[in-house]
PDB file of C-alpha atoms in Angstrom:
ATOM      1  CA  MET Y 245     -33.266  66.230-132.850  1.00 54.00           C
ATOM      2  CA  PHE Y 246     -36.664  65.338-133.806  1.00 50.00           C
ATOM      3  CA  LYS Y 247     -34.288  63.967-136.943  1.00 58.00           C
ATOM      4  CA  GLN Y 248     -32.598  61.914-135.192  1.00 61.00           C
ATOM      5  CA  LEU Y 249     -35.620  60.302-132.719  1.00 54.00           C
ATOM      6  CA  GLY Y 250     -37.280  59.634-136.276  1.00 59.00           C
ATOM      7  CA  LEU Y 251     -34.714  57.298-137.409  1.00 54.00           C
ATOM      8  CA  PHE Y 252     -34.039  55.287-134.036  1.00 55.00           C
ATOM      9  CA  ALA Y 253     -37.624  54.831-134.531  1.00 55.00           C
ATOM     10  CA  LEU Y 254     -36.658  53.810-137.804  1.00 54.00           C
ATOM     11  CA  LEU Y 255     -34.437  51.352-136.687  1.00 52.00           C
ATOM     12  CA  ILE Y 256     -36.415  49.571-133.645  1.00 59.00           C
ATOM     13  CA  LEU Y 257     -39.957  49.138-134.914  1.00 51.00           C
ATOM     14  CA  PRO Y 258     -38.304  46.601-137.141  1.00 54.00           C
ATOM     15  CA  LEU Y 259     -36.561  44.772-134.526  1.00 51.00           C
ATOM     16  CA  ALA Y 260     -39.648  44.423-132.076  1.00 52.00           C
ATOM     17  CA  LEU Y 261     -42.007  43.389-134.800  1.00 50.00           C
ATOM     18  CA  ILE Y 262     -39.730  40.774-135.383  1.00 49.00           C
ATOM     19  CA  GLY Y 263     -38.978  40.079-130.862  1.00 50.00           C
ATOM     20  CA  VAL Y 264     -43.151  39.773-131.189  1.00 46.00           C
ATOM     21  CA  MET Y 265     -43.477  37.171-134.083  1.00 46.00           C
ATOM     22  CA  THR Y 266     -40.818  35.648-132.941  1.00 46.00           C
ATOM     23  CA  PRO Y 267     -42.979  32.983-130.375  1.00 51.00           C
ATOM     24  CA  ALA Y 268     -45.768  32.861-132.822  1.00 45.00           C
ATOM     25  CA  TYR Y 269     -43.400  31.467-135.613  1.00 41.00           C
ATOM     26  CA  ALA Y 270     -42.090  29.064-133.201  1.00 44.00           C
ATOM     27  CA  GLN Y 271     -45.077  28.055-132.108  1.00 46.00           C
ATOM     28  CA  LYS Y 272     -46.100  26.978-136.484  1.00 46.00           C
ATOM     29  CA  LYS Y 273     -42.525  25.265-136.722  1.00 70.00           C
ATOM     30  CA  VAL Y 274     -43.356  23.288-134.124  1.00 82.00           C
ATOM     31  CA  GLY Y 275     -45.575  19.993-134.297  1.00 88.00           C
ATOM     32  CA  ILE Y 276     -45.580  15.658-135.000  1.00 92.00           C
ATOM     33  CA  GLU Y 277     -45.988  14.395-137.886  1.00 94.00           C
ATOM     34  CA  ILE Y 278     -47.009  10.217-138.330  1.00 96.00           C
ATOM     35  CA  ARG Y 279     -45.566   8.894-141.541  1.00 96.00           C
ATOM     36  CA  ASN Y 280     -46.896   5.894-141.807  1.00 96.00           C
ATOM     37  CA  VAL Y 281     -48.275   2.765-139.864  1.00 98.00           C
ATOM     38  CA  SER Y 282     -48.697  -1.065-140.601  1.00 97.00           C
ATOM     39  CA  LYS Y 283     -49.822  -3.885-139.095  1.00 97.00           C
ATOM     40  CA  ASN Y 284     -48.320  -7.711-139.341  1.00 95.00           C
ATOM     41  CA  ASP Y 285     -50.673 -10.871-138.839  1.00 94.00           C
ATOM     42  CA  ALA Y 286     -48.070 -12.807-139.518  1.00 94.00           C
ATOM     43  CA  GLN Y 287     -46.238 -11.758-136.773  1.00 95.00           C
ATOM     44  CA  ALA Y 288     -48.199 -11.729-134.344  1.00 94.00           C
ATOM     45  CA  LYS Y 289     -47.602 -13.614-130.808  1.00 93.00           C
ATOM     46  CA  LYS Y 290     -49.381 -15.423-128.402  1.00 90.00           C
ATOM     47  CA  GLY Y 291     -50.836 -13.049-125.378  1.00 79.00           C
ATOM     48  CA  LEU Y 292     -49.686 -13.043-121.931  1.00 77.00           C
ATOM     49  CA  ASN Y 293     -53.059 -13.381-119.234  1.00 75.00           C
ATOM     50  CA  ASP Y 294     -55.596 -13.678-122.284  1.00 74.00           C
ATOM     51  CA  PRO Y 295     -56.172 -15.748-125.529  1.00 81.00           C
ATOM     52  CA  GLY Y 296     -56.053 -14.441-128.108  1.00 91.00           C
ATOM     53  CA  ARG Y 297     -52.361 -12.629-129.412  1.00 94.00           C
ATOM     54  CA  LEU Y 298     -50.377 -10.117-129.578  1.00 95.00           C
ATOM     55  CA  VAL Y 299     -50.335  -7.972-133.532  1.00 96.00           C
ATOM     56  CA  PRO Y 300     -46.903  -5.831-133.749  1.00 97.00           C
ATOM     57  CA  VAL Y 301     -48.303  -1.893-135.179  1.00 98.00           C
ATOM     58  CA  LYS Y 302     -45.439  -0.227-136.194  1.00 98.00           C
ATOM     59  CA  PHE Y 303     -45.855   3.487-136.866  1.00 98.00           C
ATOM     60  CA  GLN Y 304     -42.565   6.512-137.692  1.00 97.00           C
ATOM     61  CA  PHE Y 305     -43.240   9.734-137.512  1.00 94.00           C
ATOM     62  CA  ILE Y 306     -41.133  12.896-136.487  1.00 91.00           C
ATOM     63  CA  CYS Y 307     -41.171  15.556-133.935  1.00 86.00           C
ATOM     64  CA  ASN Y 308     -40.172  19.096-136.255  1.00 84.00           C
ATOM     65  CA  GLY Y 309     -39.036  21.527-134.401  1.00 76.00           C
ATOM     66  CA  ALA Y 310     -36.362  23.946-133.511  1.00 69.00           C
ATOM     67  CA  ASP Y 311     -32.299  22.127-133.373  1.00 66.00           C
ATOM     68  CA  ALA Y 312     -32.451  23.198-129.449  1.00 72.00           C
ATOM     69  CA  GLY Y 313     -35.718  21.824-128.492  1.00 80.00           C
ATOM     70  CA  LYS Y 314     -36.469  18.481-126.655  1.00 85.00           C
ATOM     71  CA  PHE Y 315     -39.851  16.649-127.024  1.00 88.00           C
ATOM     72  CA  SER Y 316     -40.979  14.878-123.859  1.00 89.00           C
ATOM     73  CA  ASN Y 317     -44.093  13.460-122.223  1.00 92.00           C
ATOM     74  CA  LEU Y 318     -44.735  11.414-125.408  1.00 94.00           C
ATOM     75  CA  GLU Y 319     -48.318   9.070-125.355  1.00 97.00           C
ATOM     76  CA  ALA Y 320     -49.523   7.121-128.089  1.00 97.00           C
ATOM     77  CA  VAL Y 321     -52.912   6.026-128.224  1.00 98.00           C
ATOM     78  CA  LEU Y 322     -53.659   3.149-130.485  1.00 98.00           C
ATOM     79  CA  GLU Y 323     -57.804   2.776-131.111  1.00 98.00           C
ATOM     80  CA  THR Y 324     -59.030   0.157-134.170  1.00 98.00           C
ATOM     81  CA  VAL Y 325     -62.177  -0.866-135.502  1.00 98.00           C
ATOM     82  CA  ASN Y 326     -61.948  -5.006-136.028  1.00 97.00           C
ATOM     83  CA  SER Y 327     -63.414  -7.674-138.236  1.00 96.00           C
ATOM     84  CA  ASP Y 328     -66.079  -8.599-135.740  1.00 96.00           C
ATOM     85  CA  GLY Y 329     -67.388  -4.743-134.829  1.00 96.00           C
ATOM     86  CA  ALA Y 330     -65.617  -4.182-131.794  1.00 96.00           C
ATOM     87  CA  ARG Y 331     -63.789  -1.427-131.214  1.00 97.00           C
ATOM     88  CA  SER Y 332     -59.651  -2.306-129.375  1.00 96.00           C
ATOM     89  CA  ARG Y 333     -58.025   0.536-127.771  1.00 97.00           C
ATOM     90  CA  VAL Y 334     -53.736   0.643-126.302  1.00 97.00           C
ATOM     91  CA  THR Y 335     -52.106   3.735-124.948  1.00 97.00           C
ATOM     92  CA  LYS Y 336     -48.126   3.669-125.358  1.00 97.00           C
ATOM     93  CA  ARG Y 337     -45.781   5.845-123.662  1.00 97.00           C
ATOM     94  CA  ILE Y 338     -42.951   7.393-125.608  1.00 95.00           C
ATOM     95  CA  ALA Y 339     -39.458   7.857-124.971  1.00 93.00           C
ATOM     96  CA  ASP Y 340     -38.466  11.099-124.931  1.00 90.00           C
ATOM     97  CA  GLY Y 341     -36.464  12.782-127.804  1.00 87.00           C
ATOM     98  CA  THR Y 342     -35.305  15.432-129.462  1.00 83.00           C
ATOM     99  CA  SER Y 343     -36.908  17.481-132.002  1.00 82.00           C
ATOM    100  CA  ASN Y 344     -36.254  16.267-136.140  1.00 86.00           C
ATOM    101  CA  THR Y 345     -35.166  12.382-135.891  1.00 86.00           C
ATOM    102  CA  LEU Y 346     -37.435  10.041-138.058  1.00 91.00           C
ATOM    103  CA  ARG Y 347     -38.499   7.831-134.699  1.00 94.00           C
ATOM    104  CA  GLU Y 348     -39.735   4.140-134.970  1.00 96.00           C
ATOM    105  CA  GLU Y 349     -41.740   2.880-132.620  1.00 96.00           C
ATOM    106  CA  SER Y 350     -44.715  -0.381-132.423  1.00 97.00           C
ATOM    107  CA  ILE Y 351     -47.402  -1.287-130.590  1.00 96.00           C
ATOM    108  CA  ASP Y 352     -48.434  -5.056-129.579  1.00 95.00           C
ATOM    109  CA  LEU Y 353     -52.641  -4.762-130.309  1.00 95.00           C
ATOM    110  CA  PRO Y 354     -54.829  -7.324-128.303  1.00 94.00           C
ATOM    111  CA  LEU Y 355     -56.731  -9.397-129.757  1.00 94.00           C
ATOM    112  CA  PRO Y 356     -58.847 -12.336-130.363  1.00 93.00           C
ATOM    113  CA  ASP Y 357     -57.634 -15.163-132.575  1.00 92.00           C
ATOM    114  CA  GLY Y 358     -59.716 -14.967-136.299  1.00 92.00           C
ATOM    115  CA  VAL Y 359     -60.569 -11.108-135.442  1.00 94.00           C
ATOM    116  CA  PHE Y 360     -58.438  -7.838-137.466  1.00 96.00           C
ATOM    117  CA  ALA Y 361     -57.867  -4.847-137.054  1.00 97.00           C
ATOM    118  CA  ARG Y 362     -59.446  -3.502-140.139  1.00 97.00           C
ATOM    119  CA  ASP Y 363     -59.371   0.846-139.879  1.00 98.00           C
ATOM    120  CA  PHE Y 364     -57.339   3.330-137.098  1.00 98.00           C
ATOM    121  CA  LYS Y 365     -57.154   6.110-135.268  1.00 98.00           C
ATOM    122  CA  LEU Y 366     -54.037   6.912-133.952  1.00 98.00           C
ATOM    123  CA  THR Y 367     -52.684   9.754-132.246  1.00 98.00           C
ATOM    124  CA  LEU Y 368     -49.820  11.320-130.518  1.00 97.00           C
ATOM    125  CA  ARG Y 369     -49.411  13.327-127.955  1.00 96.00           C
ATOM    126  CA  GLY Y 370     -46.874  15.688-126.364  1.00 93.00           C
ATOM    127  CA  LYS Y 371     -44.239  18.234-125.307  1.00 92.00           C
ATOM    128  CA  PHE Y 372     -42.124  20.472-126.722  1.00 88.00           C
ATOM    129  CA  ARG Y 373     -39.618  22.519-124.893  1.00 84.00           C
ATOM    130  CA  LEU Y 374     -37.075  25.722-126.894  1.00 80.00           C
ATOM    131  CA  GLY Y 375     -33.660  25.023-125.228  1.00 75.00           C
ATOM    132  CA  ASN Y 376     -34.180  25.776-122.023  1.00 76.00           C
ATOM    133  CA  ALA Y 377     -37.419  27.830-121.814  1.00 77.00           C
ATOM    134  CA  ALA Y 378     -39.809  27.704-119.209  1.00 81.00           C
ATOM    135  CA  ASN Y 379     -42.759  26.862-121.246  1.00 86.00           C
ATOM    136  CA  LEU Y 380     -44.126  23.963-122.838  1.00 88.00           C
ATOM    137  CA  ILE Y 381     -45.895  24.063-125.983  1.00 88.00           C
ATOM    138  CA  GLU Y 382     -47.926  20.808-125.801  1.00 92.00           C
ATOM    139  CA  LEU Y 383     -48.514  18.847-129.660  1.00 92.00           C
ATOM    140  CA  SER Y 384     -50.698  16.463-130.761  1.00 95.00           C
ATOM    141  CA  GLU Y 385     -51.013  14.691-134.298  1.00 97.00           C
ATOM    142  CA  VAL Y 386     -53.880  12.155-135.033  1.00 98.00           C
ATOM    143  CA  LYS Y 387     -53.700   9.787-138.219  1.00 98.00           C
ATOM    144  CA  THR Y 388     -56.918   7.745-139.749  1.00 98.00           C
ATOM    145  CA  GLY Y 389     -56.908   4.978-142.027  1.00 97.00           C
ATOM    146  CA  SER Y 390     -57.581   1.303-143.162  1.00 97.00           C
ATOM    147  CA  PHE Y 391     -55.217  -1.391-142.858  1.00 96.00           C
ATOM    148  CA  PRO Y 392     -55.228  -3.779-145.372  1.00 88.00           C
TER     149      PRO Y 392
END
């Protein structure tokens, strides 16, 4: 009887460890990766209510996760330091999407005429749901840099 109990324990222990490690592995694998951030001053449009212009800032990102996962409540926050020393901040809500899909979005950055965005900090925040799970995993990614 003790031999059967020992064999049973040897079979159950690895399975129990796999069950404990799976959520931690899934959380490490899930994330947001910002691939590219660029602005195009030549495509700027006149501002609607303010004097100045709206400069399109495009960014590419991918939400890495399990195949059955879905990202929701995505928000992009772009903060810049401008050529006149002032700071700008703009926020945009991004449509929900599935994981492992490269996406491209654009934010219109309001700037006064003759002022250019120099340095940037782009923050993407959102939540991830694995399949039909009740738990949401909060995610965030930050990319900083300078515009040419």
